[in-house]
Amino acid sequence: MTDGAIVCEGLVRIFTAQGVEVQALQGLELRMRTGEMVALVGASGSGKSTLLGILAGLDQPTAGTARVAGHDLVTMKGAERLEYRRRSVGFVWQQSARNLLPYLSAKENIEMVHEVAGVVPRAERAQAGIDLLELLDAGEVADKRPAEMSGGQRQRVSIAVALANRPRVLLADEPTGELDEHTSAEVLAAMETVNRERGVTTLIVTHDAGVSEHVERTVRIRDGRTATETLRSTATDDDGRAVRTAQEYAVLDRAGRMQLPAEFVTELDLRDRVRLTLEPDHVRVAPGGPGRRDTPDAADASDAPKPLTRRAARTSRRDGERS
Ligand SMILES: Nc1ncnc2c1ncn2[C@@H]1O[C@H](COP(=O)(O)OP(=O)(O)OP(=O)(O)O)[C@@H](O)[C@H]1O
């Protein structure tokens, strides 16, 4: 499979509406390997749809870097943009009415994409359509129109249609938003199968907590920036049972910036400025400033500005020298 990687660095998207600027993305970082499947979560208004719109080639960033499947989405112009949308990305929306034409059957919806994209040789198209529907466990609705399908079948067919142009990247915006829990799990499992069997890089925007069962990485956006990532892995315990573990990390950008989790900020009433201390193996963040907890000792007080503290690291080095 050719390059299906996604690289966003310092991605900015500013909208101007009635003279007011809205910074939907404020220096977002995201890297995905070819063939990876990642969930993107975040509160309403955090910038998820804006990011998907840019990755889909429907919108352009204001600044920063965005590269997908070898295309530079910042500089990409007319013909390349059209080519990119037709052949490099597949998109699944929450509402199946946006994914499927209502007067065509599942098979015909796929055929139409084959016709427009021109990626699959004509002689192979019929079989390619059947293979896709079977991969998505939707073979039995091949001749049905969307109105004759259940919600889950419609979304599985929508995924098949999104894959008909053999994209390198599949983007999905709340694909299970209109489904019940059981059907959502089936649709997410279908996306996992597609990702595993076809190696398509897959990014799913979702509020669905059940997605954690299907992805090894969840990226959380806050205020237009990548705030945290949760990495999951499966280990084997002493009794030979598979145990799934998850660890949440803050995301550090190339300039060393990161966001503190909102609950940490609230718990310690952090605001305005904090004190950073470099310890031997970690960085300590403490409330700072006059009148706050952990203000400098009287012994430290002088007119000279203090640099960020390195005390612990230096102390431990000196201890080492002495011994
Ligand atoms: N075309 C636009 N014009 C002006 N502001 C916009 C536009 N599109 C998005 N915004 C603003 O950008 C911010 C991010 O919106 P976005 O739709 O990307 O968030 P989201 O995380 O997808 O939210 P939701 O989960 O509700 O879909 C919001 O403040 C939104 O109002």
Coordinates of C-alpha atoms and ligand atoms in Angstrom, one line a residue:
M1 CA 0.0 0.0 0.0
T2 CA 1.3 3.4 -0.9
D3 CA 1.6 6.2 1.6
G4 CA -1.5 6.8 3.6
A5 CA 0.1 8.7 6.4
I6 CA -1.4 11.9 7.9
V7 CA 0.8 14.6 9.3
C8 CA -0.6 17.8 10.8
E9 CA 1.8 20.3 12.5
G10 CA 0.8 23.6 14.0
L11 CA -2.5 23.5 12.1
V12 CA -4.5 26.7 12.3
R13 CA -8.0 27.4 10.9
I14 CA -9.5 30.8 11.5
F15 CA -13.1 31.5 10.4
T16 CA -14.4 35.0 10.0
A17 CA -18.1 35.5 10.5
Q18 CA -19.6 39.0 10.5
G19 CA -16.2 40.5 11.3
V20 CA -15.6 38.2 14.2
E21 CA -12.7 35.7 14.1
V22 CA -13.2 32.2 15.4
Q23 CA -10.0 30.1 15.9
A24 CA -11.4 26.7 15.3
L25 CA -7.9 25.1 15.2
Q26 CA -5.1 26.6 17.1
G27 CA -1.8 24.8 16.3
L28 CA -3.1 21.2 16.2
E29 CA -0.7 18.3 16.0
L30 CA -1.6 14.9 14.6
R31 CA 0.5 12.1 13.1
M32 CA -1.0 8.9 11.9
R33 CA 1.0 6.0 10.3
T34 CA -0.2 4.4 7.1
G35 CA -2.9 1.8 8.0
E36 CA -3.5 3.1 11.5
M37 CA -7.0 3.5 13.0
V38 CA -7.5 6.3 15.4
A39 CA -10.5 7.8 17.2
L40 CA -10.8 11.6 17.6
V41 CA -12.8 12.9 20.5
G42 CA -13.5 16.2 22.1
A43 CA -16.3 18.5 23.3
S44 CA -18.7 20.2 20.9
G45 CA -16.9 23.1 19.2
S46 CA -13.4 21.8 19.9
G47 CA -12.6 21.6 16.2
K48 CA -13.1 18.0 15.2
S49 CA -15.3 18.6 12.1
T50 CA -13.0 21.5 11.0
L51 CA -10.1 19.1 11.1
L52 CA -12.0 16.4 9.1
G53 CA -13.1 19.0 6.5
I54 CA -9.4 20.0 6.0
L55 CA -8.2 16.4 5.8
A56 CA -11.0 15.6 3.3
G57 CA -9.8 18.4 1.0
L58 CA -13.1 20.3 1.5
D59 CA -11.6 23.2 3.4
Q60 CA -8.2 24.8 3.5
P61 CA -6.2 25.6 6.7
T62 CA -5.2 29.2 7.5
A63 CA -1.6 28.2 8.5
G64 CA 0.5 25.2 9.5
T65 CA 1.3 21.9 7.8
A66 CA -1.2 19.3 6.6
R67 CA 0.0 16.3 4.5
V68 CA -2.1 13.3 3.7
A69 CA -1.2 10.4 1.4
G70 CA 1.7 12.5 -0.1
H71 CA -0.5 15.6 -0.8
D72 CA 0.2 19.0 0.7
L73 CA -3.2 20.1 1.7
V74 CA -2.1 23.7 2.3
T75 CA -0.7 24.4 -1.2
M76 CA -2.9 22.0 -3.2
K77 CA -4.9 23.7 -5.9
G78 CA -7.9 23.0 -8.1
A79 CA -7.1 19.9 -10.3
E80 CA -5.0 18.2 -7.6
R81 CA -7.7 19.0 -5.0
L82 CA -10.3 17.4 -7.1
E83 CA -8.1 14.4 -7.8
Y84 CA -7.3 14.0 -4.1
R85 CA -11.0 14.1 -3.2
R86 CA -11.9 11.6 -5.9
R87 CA -9.1 9.1 -5.4
S88 CA -7.3 9.5 -2.1
V89 CA -10.0 9.9 0.6
G90 CA -13.3 8.3 1.5
F91 CA -15.7 10.0 3.8
V92 CA -18.6 8.6 6.0
W93 CA -21.0 11.2 7.4
Q94 CA -23.3 10.7 10.4
Q95 CA -26.5 11.0 8.3
S96 CA -26.7 8.2 5.8
A97 CA -28.8 10.5 3.5
R98 CA -25.5 12.4 2.9
N99 CA -23.6 9.1 2.1
L100 CA -26.1 7.4 -0.2
L101 CA -28.3 8.4 -3.1
P102 CA -31.9 7.3 -2.1
Y103 CA -33.1 6.2 -5.5
L104 CA -30.1 3.8 -6.1
S105 CA -29.5 0.4 -4.6
A106 CA -26.4 -0.4 -2.6
K107 CA -24.7 -1.9 -5.7
E108 CA -25.6 1.1 -7.8
N109 CA -24.4 3.6 -5.2
I110 CA -21.0 1.8 -5.4
E111 CA -21.1 1.7 -9.2
M112 CA -21.6 5.4 -9.3
V113 CA -18.4 6.0 -7.3
H114 CA -16.6 3.6 -9.6
E115 CA -17.7 5.6 -12.6
V116 CA -16.7 9.0 -11.1
A117 CA -13.4 7.9 -9.6
G118 CA -12.3 5.7 -12.6
V119 CA -9.9 3.9 -10.3
V120 CA -11.2 0.3 -10.7
P121 CA -11.0 -1.2 -14.2
R122 CA -14.4 -1.5 -15.8
A123 CA -14.3 -5.3 -16.0
E124 CA -13.5 -5.7 -12.3
R125 CA -16.2 -3.3 -11.0
A126 CA -19.1 -5.7 -10.5
Q127 CA -17.0 -8.1 -8.5
A128 CA -15.3 -5.3 -6.6
G129 CA -18.7 -4.0 -5.5
I130 CA -19.8 -7.4 -4.3
D131 CA -16.5 -8.0 -2.5
L132 CA -16.9 -4.6 -0.7
L133 CA -20.5 -5.3 0.4
E134 CA -19.5 -8.7 1.7
L135 CA -16.5 -7.3 3.6
L136 CA -18.9 -5.0 5.3
D137 CA -21.4 -7.8 6.0
A138 CA -23.9 -6.1 3.8
G139 CA -24.1 -8.6 0.8
E140 CA -27.8 -9.3 1.5
V141 CA -28.8 -5.6 0.8
A142 CA -26.9 -5.3 -2.5
D143 CA -30.1 -4.8 -4.5
K144 CA -31.9 -2.7 -1.8
R145 CA -32.3 1.1 -1.7
P146 CA -31.4 3.0 1.5
A147 CA -35.1 3.2 2.6
E148 CA -35.3 -0.6 2.6
M149 CA -32.3 -1.0 4.9
S150 CA -31.9 -0.8 8.7
G151 CA -29.8 2.0 10.1
G152 CA -26.8 -0.3 10.7
Q153 CA -27.0 -1.7 7.1
R154 CA -27.2 1.8 5.7
Q155 CA -24.0 2.8 7.6
R156 CA -22.2 -0.4 6.6
V157 CA -23.2 0.3 2.9
S158 CA -22.0 3.9 3.4
I159 CA -18.6 2.6 4.4
A160 CA -18.5 0.4 1.3
V161 CA -19.4 3.4 -0.9
A162 CA -16.7 5.5 0.8
L163 CA -14.2 2.7 0.0
A164 CA -15.3 2.3 -3.6
N165 CA -12.7 4.7 -4.9
R166 CA -10.0 2.6 -3.2
P167 CA -8.9 5.5 -0.9
R168 CA -5.7 5.5 1.2
V169 CA -7.5 7.4 3.9
L170 CA -11.0 6.9 5.4
L171 CA -12.5 9.7 7.4
A172 CA -15.7 9.3 9.4
D173 CA -17.7 12.0 11.2
E174 CA -19.8 10.5 13.9
P175 CA -20.6 7.4 11.9
T176 CA -22.6 5.8 14.8
G177 CA -24.3 9.0 16.0
E178 CA -27.7 7.9 14.9
L179 CA -27.4 4.2 16.0
D180 CA -28.2 2.3 19.2
E181 CA -25.4 0.8 21.2
H182 CA -25.5 -2.7 19.7
T183 CA -25.7 -1.5 16.1
S184 CA -22.9 1.1 16.8
A185 CA -20.6 -1.7 18.0
E186 CA -21.3 -3.7 14.8
V187 CA -20.5 -0.7 12.6
L188 CA -17.3 0.0 14.5
A189 CA -16.3 -3.6 14.2
A190 CA -16.9 -3.4 10.5
M191 CA -14.6 -0.4 10.3
E192 CA -12.0 -2.3 12.2
T193 CA -12.3 -5.2 9.7
V194 CA -11.9 -2.8 6.8
N195 CA -8.9 -1.2 8.4
R196 CA -7.2 -4.6 9.1
E197 CA -8.0 -6.2 5.7
R198 CA -7.5 -3.2 3.4
G199 CA -4.9 -1.3 5.4
V200 CA -6.8 2.0 4.9
T201 CA -5.7 4.7 7.4
T202 CA -8.9 5.4 9.3
L203 CA -9.8 8.5 11.5
I204 CA -13.1 8.3 13.3
V205 CA -14.6 11.4 15.0
T206 CA -17.0 10.1 17.7
H207 CA -18.7 10.7 21.0
D208 CA -19.2 6.9 21.2
A209 CA -17.4 5.6 24.3
G210 CA -17.6 2.1 22.8
V211 CA -15.0 3.1 20.2
S212 CA -12.2 2.4 22.7
E213 CA -12.9 -1.3 22.2
H214 CA -11.9 -0.9 18.5
V215 CA -8.9 1.5 18.4
E216 CA -5.5 1.4 20.0
R217 CA -5.2 5.2 20.0
T218 CA -7.7 7.9 21.0
V219 CA -6.7 11.6 20.3
R220 CA -8.6 14.2 22.3
I221 CA -8.9 17.8 21.0
R222 CA -9.5 20.7 23.3
D223 CA -9.9 24.3 22.0
G224 CA -8.5 23.5 18.6
R225 CA -5.4 21.7 19.9
T226 CA -4.5 18.1 20.5
A227 CA -4.6 17.8 24.2
T228 CA -4.2 14.2 25.2
E229 CA -3.7 10.8 23.6
T230 CA -4.8 7.5 25.1
L231 CA -2.8 4.4 24.0
R232 CA -4.2 1.0 24.5
S233 CA -2.5 -2.4 24.3
T234 CA -3.2 -6.0 25.2
A235 CA -0.9 -7.8 27.5
T236 CA -1.1 -11.3 28.9
D237 CA -1.4 -11.7 32.7
D238 CA 0.2 -14.5 34.9
D239 CA -2.7 -16.8 34.2
G240 CA -2.4 -16.4 30.4
R241 CA -5.5 -14.1 30.1
A242 CA -5.5 -11.2 27.7
V243 CA -5.6 -7.9 29.7
R244 CA -6.3 -4.6 27.9
T245 CA -4.5 -1.6 29.4
A246 CA -4.9 2.1 28.6
Q247 CA -2.6 5.0 29.5
E248 CA -3.4 8.7 28.9
Y249 CA -0.6 11.0 27.8
A250 CA -0.5 14.8 27.4
V251 CA 0.6 15.8 23.9
L252 CA 3.8 17.9 23.7
D253 CA 4.3 19.9 20.5
R254 CA 7.6 20.7 18.8
A255 CA 7.9 24.0 20.7
G256 CA 7.5 22.2 24.0
R257 CA 3.8 23.4 24.5
M258 CA 1.2 21.2 26.2
Q259 CA -2.2 21.6 27.8
L260 CA -2.8 20.7 31.4
P261 CA -6.0 18.6 31.9
A262 CA -8.9 20.9 32.9
E263 CA -9.5 18.9 36.1
F264 CA -5.9 19.3 37.2
V265 CA -6.2 23.1 36.7
T266 CA -9.4 23.2 38.7
E267 CA -8.2 20.9 41.5
L268 CA -5.1 23.0 42.3
D269 CA -6.7 26.4 41.2
L270 CA -3.9 26.9 38.7
R271 CA -4.1 30.2 36.9
D272 CA -2.1 33.0 35.3
R273 CA 1.3 31.5 36.0
V274 CA 2.8 28.2 37.5
R275 CA 6.2 27.3 38.8
L276 CA 8.1 24.6 36.9
T277 CA 10.8 22.6 38.5
L278 CA 13.0 20.2 36.6
E279 CA 13.4 17.1 38.8
P280 CA 15.8 14.2 37.8
D281 CA 13.1 12.3 35.9
H282 CA 10.1 14.6 35.6
V283 CA 8.9 18.2 35.6
R284 CA 6.9 19.5 38.5
V285 CA 4.1 22.0 38.0
A286 CA 3.0 24.0 41.0
P287 CA 0.7 27.0 41.7
G288 CA 2.8 30.1 41.5
G289 CA 2.7 33.9 42.0
P290 CA 2.3 36.2 45.0
G291 CA -0.4 35.1 47.4
R292 CA -0.6 31.6 46.0
R293 CA 0.3 28.3 47.5
D294 CA 3.9 27.3 46.8
T295 CA 5.2 30.9 46.4
P296 CA 9.0 31.3 46.7
D297 CA 10.5 31.0 50.2
A298 CA 11.5 34.2 52.0
A299 CA 15.1 33.0 51.6
D300 CA 14.6 32.9 47.8
A301 CA 13.2 36.4 47.7
S302 CA 15.4 39.0 46.0
D303 CA 14.9 41.6 43.3
A304 CA 16.8 39.4 40.8
P305 CA 14.4 37.4 38.5
K306 CA 14.6 33.7 39.2
P307 CA 15.0 31.3 36.3
L308 CA 12.7 28.3 36.1
T309 CA 13.9 26.0 38.9
R310 CA 16.4 23.3 38.2
R311 CA 17.3 22.8 41.8
A312 CA 16.5 19.1 42.2
A313 CA 18.4 18.1 39.0
R314 CA 21.5 20.1 40.0
T315 CA 21.4 18.8 43.6
S316 CA 21.3 15.2 42.4
R317 CA 24.2 15.9 40.0
R318 CA 26.3 17.5 42.8
D319 CA 25.5 14.5 45.1
G320 CA 26.9 12.3 42.4
E321 CA 30.1 14.4 42.1
R322 CA 30.7 14.3 45.8
S323 CA 30.5 10.5 46.2
Ligands
LIG1 N1 -17.9 27.9 8.7 C1 -17.7 28.4 9.9 N2 -17.8 29.7 10.2 C2 -17.6 30.2 11.4 N3 -17.2 29.5 12.5 C3 -17.1 28.2 12.3 C4 -17.4 27.5 11.1 N4 -17.2 26.2 11.2 C5 -16.9 26.0 12.5 N5 -16.9 27.2 13.2 C6 -16.5 27.3 14.6 O1 -15.3 26.7 14.8 C7 -15.3 26.0 16.1 C8 -15.0 24.5 15.9 O2 -16.2 23.9 15.2 P1 -16.2 22.4 14.8 O3 -17.5 22.2 14.1 O4 -15.0 22.0 14.1 O5 -16.3 21.7 16.2 P2 -16.6 20.2 16.6 O6 -15.6 19.7 17.6 O7 -16.7 19.4 15.3 O8 -18.1 20.3 17.2 P3 -19.3 19.2 17.2 O9 -18.9 18.0 18.1 O10 -20.4 20.0 17.9 O11 -19.6 18.9 15.8 C9 -16.7 26.3 16.7 O12 -16.5 27.4 17.6 C10 -17.5 26.7 15.5 O13 -18.6 27.5 15.9

